[in-house]
mmCIF file of C-alpha atoms in Angstrom:
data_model
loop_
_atom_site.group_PDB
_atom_site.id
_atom_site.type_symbol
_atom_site.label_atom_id
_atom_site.label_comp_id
_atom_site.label_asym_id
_atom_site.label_seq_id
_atom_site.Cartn_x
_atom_site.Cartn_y
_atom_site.Cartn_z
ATOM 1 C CA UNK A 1 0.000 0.000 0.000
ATOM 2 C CA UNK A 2 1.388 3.457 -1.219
ATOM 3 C CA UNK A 3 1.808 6.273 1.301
ATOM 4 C CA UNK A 4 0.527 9.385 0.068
ATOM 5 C CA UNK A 5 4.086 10.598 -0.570
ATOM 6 C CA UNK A 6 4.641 7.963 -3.184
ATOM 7 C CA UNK A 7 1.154 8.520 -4.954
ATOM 8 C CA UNK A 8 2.294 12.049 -5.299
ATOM 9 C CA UNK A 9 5.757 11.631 -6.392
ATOM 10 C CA UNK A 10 4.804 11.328 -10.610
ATOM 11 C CA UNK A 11 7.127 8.661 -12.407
ATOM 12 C CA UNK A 12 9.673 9.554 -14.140
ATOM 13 C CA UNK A 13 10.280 7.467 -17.675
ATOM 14 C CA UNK A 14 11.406 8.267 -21.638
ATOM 15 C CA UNK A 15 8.056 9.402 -22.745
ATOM 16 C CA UNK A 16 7.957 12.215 -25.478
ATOM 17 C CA UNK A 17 7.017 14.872 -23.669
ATOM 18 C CA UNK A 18 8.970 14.832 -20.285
ATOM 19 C CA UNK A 19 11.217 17.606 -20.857
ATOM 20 C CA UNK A 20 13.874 15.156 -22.490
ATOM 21 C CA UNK A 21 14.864 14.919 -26.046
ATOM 22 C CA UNK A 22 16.137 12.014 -28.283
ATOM 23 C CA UNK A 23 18.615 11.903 -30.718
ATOM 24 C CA UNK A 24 16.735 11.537 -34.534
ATOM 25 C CA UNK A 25 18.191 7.876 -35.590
ATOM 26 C CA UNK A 26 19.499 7.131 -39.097
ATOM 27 C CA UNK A 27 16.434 5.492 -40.002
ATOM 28 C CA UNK A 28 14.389 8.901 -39.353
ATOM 29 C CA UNK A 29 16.994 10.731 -41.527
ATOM 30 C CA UNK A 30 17.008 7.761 -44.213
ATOM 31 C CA UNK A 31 13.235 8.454 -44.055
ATOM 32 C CA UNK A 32 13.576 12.299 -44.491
ATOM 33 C CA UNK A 33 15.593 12.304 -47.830
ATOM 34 C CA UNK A 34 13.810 13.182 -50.921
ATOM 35 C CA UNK A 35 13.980 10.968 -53.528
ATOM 36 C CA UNK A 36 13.571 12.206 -57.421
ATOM 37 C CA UNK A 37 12.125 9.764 -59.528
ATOM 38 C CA UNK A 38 13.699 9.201 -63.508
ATOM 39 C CA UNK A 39 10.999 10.567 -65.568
ATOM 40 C CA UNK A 40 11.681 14.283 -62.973
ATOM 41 C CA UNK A 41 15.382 13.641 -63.023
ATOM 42 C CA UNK A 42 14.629 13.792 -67.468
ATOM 43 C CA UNK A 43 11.989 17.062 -66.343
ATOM 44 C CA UNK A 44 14.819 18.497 -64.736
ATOM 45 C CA UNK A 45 17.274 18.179 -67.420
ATOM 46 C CA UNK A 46 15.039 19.420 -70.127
ATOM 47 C CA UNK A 47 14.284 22.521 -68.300
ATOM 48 C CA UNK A 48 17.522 23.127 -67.641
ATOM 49 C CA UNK A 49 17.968 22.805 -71.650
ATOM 50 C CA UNK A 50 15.271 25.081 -72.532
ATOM 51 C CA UNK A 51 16.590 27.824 -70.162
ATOM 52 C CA UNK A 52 20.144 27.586 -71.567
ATOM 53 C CA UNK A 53 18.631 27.567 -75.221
ATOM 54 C CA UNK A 54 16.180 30.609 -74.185
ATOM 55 C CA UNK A 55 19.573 32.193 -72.994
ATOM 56 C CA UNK A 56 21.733 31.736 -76.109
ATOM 57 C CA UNK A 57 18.666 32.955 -78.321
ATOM 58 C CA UNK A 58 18.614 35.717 -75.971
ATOM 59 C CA UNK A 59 22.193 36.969 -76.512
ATOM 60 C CA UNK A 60 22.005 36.178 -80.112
ATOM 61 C CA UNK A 61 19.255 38.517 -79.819
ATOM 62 C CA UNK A 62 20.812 41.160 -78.149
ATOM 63 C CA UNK A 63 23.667 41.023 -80.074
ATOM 64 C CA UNK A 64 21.623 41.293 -83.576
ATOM 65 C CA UNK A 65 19.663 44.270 -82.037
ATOM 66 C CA UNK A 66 22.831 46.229 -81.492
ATOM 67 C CA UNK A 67 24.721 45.267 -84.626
ATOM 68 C CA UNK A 68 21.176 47.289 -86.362
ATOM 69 C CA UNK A 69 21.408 49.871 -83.992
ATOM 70 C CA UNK A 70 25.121 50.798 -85.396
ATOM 71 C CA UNK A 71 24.528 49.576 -89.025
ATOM 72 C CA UNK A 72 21.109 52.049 -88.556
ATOM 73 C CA UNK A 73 23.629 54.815 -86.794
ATOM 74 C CA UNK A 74 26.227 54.926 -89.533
ATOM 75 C CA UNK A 75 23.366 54.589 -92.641
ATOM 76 C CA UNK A 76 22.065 58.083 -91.064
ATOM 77 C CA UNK A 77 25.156 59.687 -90.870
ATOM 78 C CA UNK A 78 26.100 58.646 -94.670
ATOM 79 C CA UNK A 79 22.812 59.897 -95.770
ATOM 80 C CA UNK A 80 23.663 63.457 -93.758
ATOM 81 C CA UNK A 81 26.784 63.190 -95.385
ATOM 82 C CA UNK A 82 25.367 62.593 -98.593
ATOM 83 C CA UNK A 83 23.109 65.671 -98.133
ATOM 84 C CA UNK A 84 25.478 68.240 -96.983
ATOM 85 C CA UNK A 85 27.636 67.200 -100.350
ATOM 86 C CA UNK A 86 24.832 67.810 -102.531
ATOM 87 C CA UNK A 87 23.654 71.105 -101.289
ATOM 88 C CA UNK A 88 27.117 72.443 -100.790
ATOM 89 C CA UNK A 89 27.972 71.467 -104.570
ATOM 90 C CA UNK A 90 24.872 73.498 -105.186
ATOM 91 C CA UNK A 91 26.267 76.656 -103.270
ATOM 92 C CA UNK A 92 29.552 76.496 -104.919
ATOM 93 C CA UNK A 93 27.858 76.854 -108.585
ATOM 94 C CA UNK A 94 26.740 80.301 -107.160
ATOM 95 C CA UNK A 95 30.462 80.880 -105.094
ATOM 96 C CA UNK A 96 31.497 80.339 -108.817
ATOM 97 C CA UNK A 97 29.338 83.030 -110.686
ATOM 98 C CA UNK A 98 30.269 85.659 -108.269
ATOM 99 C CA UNK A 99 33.932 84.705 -109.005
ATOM 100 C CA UNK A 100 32.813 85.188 -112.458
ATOM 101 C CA UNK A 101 31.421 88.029 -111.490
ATOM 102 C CA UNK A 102 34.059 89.894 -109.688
ATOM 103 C CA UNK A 103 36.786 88.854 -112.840
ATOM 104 C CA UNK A 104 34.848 90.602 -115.369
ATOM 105 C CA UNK A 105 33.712 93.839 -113.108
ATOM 106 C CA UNK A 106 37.462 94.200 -113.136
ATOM 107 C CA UNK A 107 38.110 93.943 -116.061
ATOM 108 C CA UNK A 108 35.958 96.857 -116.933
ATOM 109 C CA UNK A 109 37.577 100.181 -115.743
ATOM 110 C CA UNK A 110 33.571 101.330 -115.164
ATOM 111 C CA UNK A 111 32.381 98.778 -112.826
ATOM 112 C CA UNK A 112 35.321 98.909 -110.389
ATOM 113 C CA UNK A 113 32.832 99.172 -107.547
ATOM 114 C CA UNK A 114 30.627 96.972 -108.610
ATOM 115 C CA UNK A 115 33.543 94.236 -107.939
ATOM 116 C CA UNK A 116 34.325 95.674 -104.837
ATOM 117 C CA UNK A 117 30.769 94.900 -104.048
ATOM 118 C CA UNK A 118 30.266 91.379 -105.389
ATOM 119 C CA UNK A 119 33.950 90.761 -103.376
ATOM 120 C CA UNK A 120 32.199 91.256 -100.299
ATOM 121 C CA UNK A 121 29.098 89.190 -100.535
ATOM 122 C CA UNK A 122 31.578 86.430 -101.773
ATOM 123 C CA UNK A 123 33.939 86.879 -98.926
ATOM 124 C CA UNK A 124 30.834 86.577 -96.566
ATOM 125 C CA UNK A 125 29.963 83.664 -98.982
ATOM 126 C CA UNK A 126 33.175 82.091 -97.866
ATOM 127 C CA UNK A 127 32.720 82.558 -94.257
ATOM 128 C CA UNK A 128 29.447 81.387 -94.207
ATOM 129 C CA UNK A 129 30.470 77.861 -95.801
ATOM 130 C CA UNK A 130 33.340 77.844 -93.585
ATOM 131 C CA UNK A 131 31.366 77.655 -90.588
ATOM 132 C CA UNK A 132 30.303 74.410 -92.269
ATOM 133 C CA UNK A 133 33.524 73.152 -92.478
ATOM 134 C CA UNK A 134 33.923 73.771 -96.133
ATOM 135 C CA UNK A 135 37.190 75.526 -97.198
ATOM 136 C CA UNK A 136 39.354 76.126 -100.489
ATOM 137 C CA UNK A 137 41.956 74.013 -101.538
ATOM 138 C CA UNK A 138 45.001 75.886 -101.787
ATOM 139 C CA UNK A 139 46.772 75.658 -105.538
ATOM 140 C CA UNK A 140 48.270 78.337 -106.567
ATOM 141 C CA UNK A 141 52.145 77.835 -106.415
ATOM 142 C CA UNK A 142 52.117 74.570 -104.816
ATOM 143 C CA UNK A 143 52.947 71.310 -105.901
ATOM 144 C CA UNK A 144 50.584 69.423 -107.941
ATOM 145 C CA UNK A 145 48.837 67.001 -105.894
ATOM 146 C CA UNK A 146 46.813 64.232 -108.189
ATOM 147 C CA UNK A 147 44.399 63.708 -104.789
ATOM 148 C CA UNK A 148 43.467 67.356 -104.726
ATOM 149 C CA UNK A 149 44.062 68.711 -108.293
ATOM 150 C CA UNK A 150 42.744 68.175 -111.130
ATOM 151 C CA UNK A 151 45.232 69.345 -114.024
ATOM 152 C CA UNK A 152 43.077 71.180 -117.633
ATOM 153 C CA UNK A 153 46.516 72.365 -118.715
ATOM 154 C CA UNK A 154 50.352 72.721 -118.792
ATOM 155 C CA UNK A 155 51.901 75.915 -119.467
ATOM 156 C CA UNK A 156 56.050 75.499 -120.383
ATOM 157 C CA UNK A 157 57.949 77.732 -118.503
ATOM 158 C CA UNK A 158 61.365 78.200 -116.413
ATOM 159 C CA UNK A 159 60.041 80.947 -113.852
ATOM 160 C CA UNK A 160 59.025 77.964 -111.510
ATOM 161 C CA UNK A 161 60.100 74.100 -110.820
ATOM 162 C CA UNK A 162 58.021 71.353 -113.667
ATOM 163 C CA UNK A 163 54.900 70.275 -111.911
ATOM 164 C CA UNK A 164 54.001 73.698 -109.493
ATOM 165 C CA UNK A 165 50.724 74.869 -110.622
ATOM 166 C CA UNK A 166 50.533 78.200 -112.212
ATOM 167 C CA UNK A 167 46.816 78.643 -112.746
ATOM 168 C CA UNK A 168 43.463 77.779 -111.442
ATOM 169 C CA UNK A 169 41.117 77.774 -113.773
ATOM 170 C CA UNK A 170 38.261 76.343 -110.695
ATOM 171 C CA UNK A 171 39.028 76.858 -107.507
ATOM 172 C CA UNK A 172 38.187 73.503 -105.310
ATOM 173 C CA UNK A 173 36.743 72.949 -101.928
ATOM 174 C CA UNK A 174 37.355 70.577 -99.014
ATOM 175 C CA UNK A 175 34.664 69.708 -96.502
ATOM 176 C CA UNK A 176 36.042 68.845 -93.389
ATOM 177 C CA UNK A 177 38.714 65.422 -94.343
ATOM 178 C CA UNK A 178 36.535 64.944 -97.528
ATOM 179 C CA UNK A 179 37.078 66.468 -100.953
ATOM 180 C CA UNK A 180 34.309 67.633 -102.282
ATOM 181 C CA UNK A 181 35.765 69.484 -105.478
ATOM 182 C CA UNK A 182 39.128 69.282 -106.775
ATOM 183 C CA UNK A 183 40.685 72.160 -107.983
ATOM 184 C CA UNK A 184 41.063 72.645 -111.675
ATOM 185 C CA UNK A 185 44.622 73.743 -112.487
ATOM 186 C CA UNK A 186 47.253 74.984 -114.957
ATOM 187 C CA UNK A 187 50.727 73.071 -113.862
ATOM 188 C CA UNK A 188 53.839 74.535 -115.211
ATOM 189 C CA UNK A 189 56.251 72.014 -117.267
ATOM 190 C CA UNK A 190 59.942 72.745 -118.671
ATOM 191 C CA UNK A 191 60.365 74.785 -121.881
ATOM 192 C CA UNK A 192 60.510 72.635 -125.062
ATOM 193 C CA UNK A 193 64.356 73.957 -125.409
ATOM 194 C CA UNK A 194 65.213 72.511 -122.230
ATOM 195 C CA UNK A 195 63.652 69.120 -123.247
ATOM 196 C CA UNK A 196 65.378 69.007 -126.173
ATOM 197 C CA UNK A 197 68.556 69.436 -124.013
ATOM 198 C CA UNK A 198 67.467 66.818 -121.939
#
């Protein structure tokens, strides 16, 4: 027969619960492991496929987008190009009549003014298509240059060396690095003495 001490002294034992914990055995962590069947290992590996396919179309992509964007980039500046050619060879045709212009105003004692005048509006001409980058080539007295002058005569003479240029018959322009007109010239050549001497 218990005393009422013992019937109030509770048992102590292993049950869950009690304050005590147990150590998970390898059987619960065997149990725990997730295991992928084939046909979602094959799943797996075709996703993974796809997303490295989606990724190479996707740079391919990207790099097709900016190839356009500079082909696109350099067509516009070509076609500006273009433009700026075309209506500064239409300017020039009018540079050239007021060159015209100013040689035969000169050439008449009455109009002296007049080429005074028409000097000025083509000096402000000049300045105007400078602004724009487009300059004269300079020809008279130098060298002849086959990239910059274009030669409509030889004149024999021994005041100068064979191949200077002596005239300009058309004066040509430069716009920016780009030739846009050469200059026509006279180049000077030896006397036909001094070839025969040679």
């Amino acid at each position: 027969m218990l005393s009422q001490e013992d019937a109030a002294t509770p048992e102590m034992n292993d049950e869950p619960g009690n304050g005590q914990h147990s150590e998970p055995s390898d059987e619960d962590t065997d149990s725990q492991k997730i295991i992928v069947p084939g046909d979602q290992e094959a799943d797996i590996e075709e996703i993974l496929r796809q997303r490295d396919e989606y990724l190479a179309m996707a740079k391919r992509a990207r790099a097709d987008y900016m190839n356009l964007r500079r082909r696109m980039h350099s067509e516009q500046q070509d076609a500006s190009e273009t433009a700026r050619s075309e209506f500064a060879m239409d300017m020039l045709t009018i540079l050239d009549d007021l060159e015209r212009a100013i040689e035969h105003a000169r050439n008449d004692q009455d109009d002296s003014g007049l080429a005074e005048g028409v000097a000025l509006v083509r000096d402000k001409f000049l300045a105007t298509l400078g602004r724009y980058g487009i300059t004269p080539i300079a020809a008279l007295g130098e060298p002849f240059d086959h990239n910059m002058h274009d030669a409509v005569a030889q004149q024999p003479t021994d005041q100068v060396e064979p191949g200077t240029v002596t005239g300009v018959a058309l004066t040509g322009y430069m716009m920016g690095e780009k030739l846009l007109r050469p200059a026509r010239v006279v180049v000077a050549k030896a006397p036909e003495d001094q070839e025969d001497q040679e």
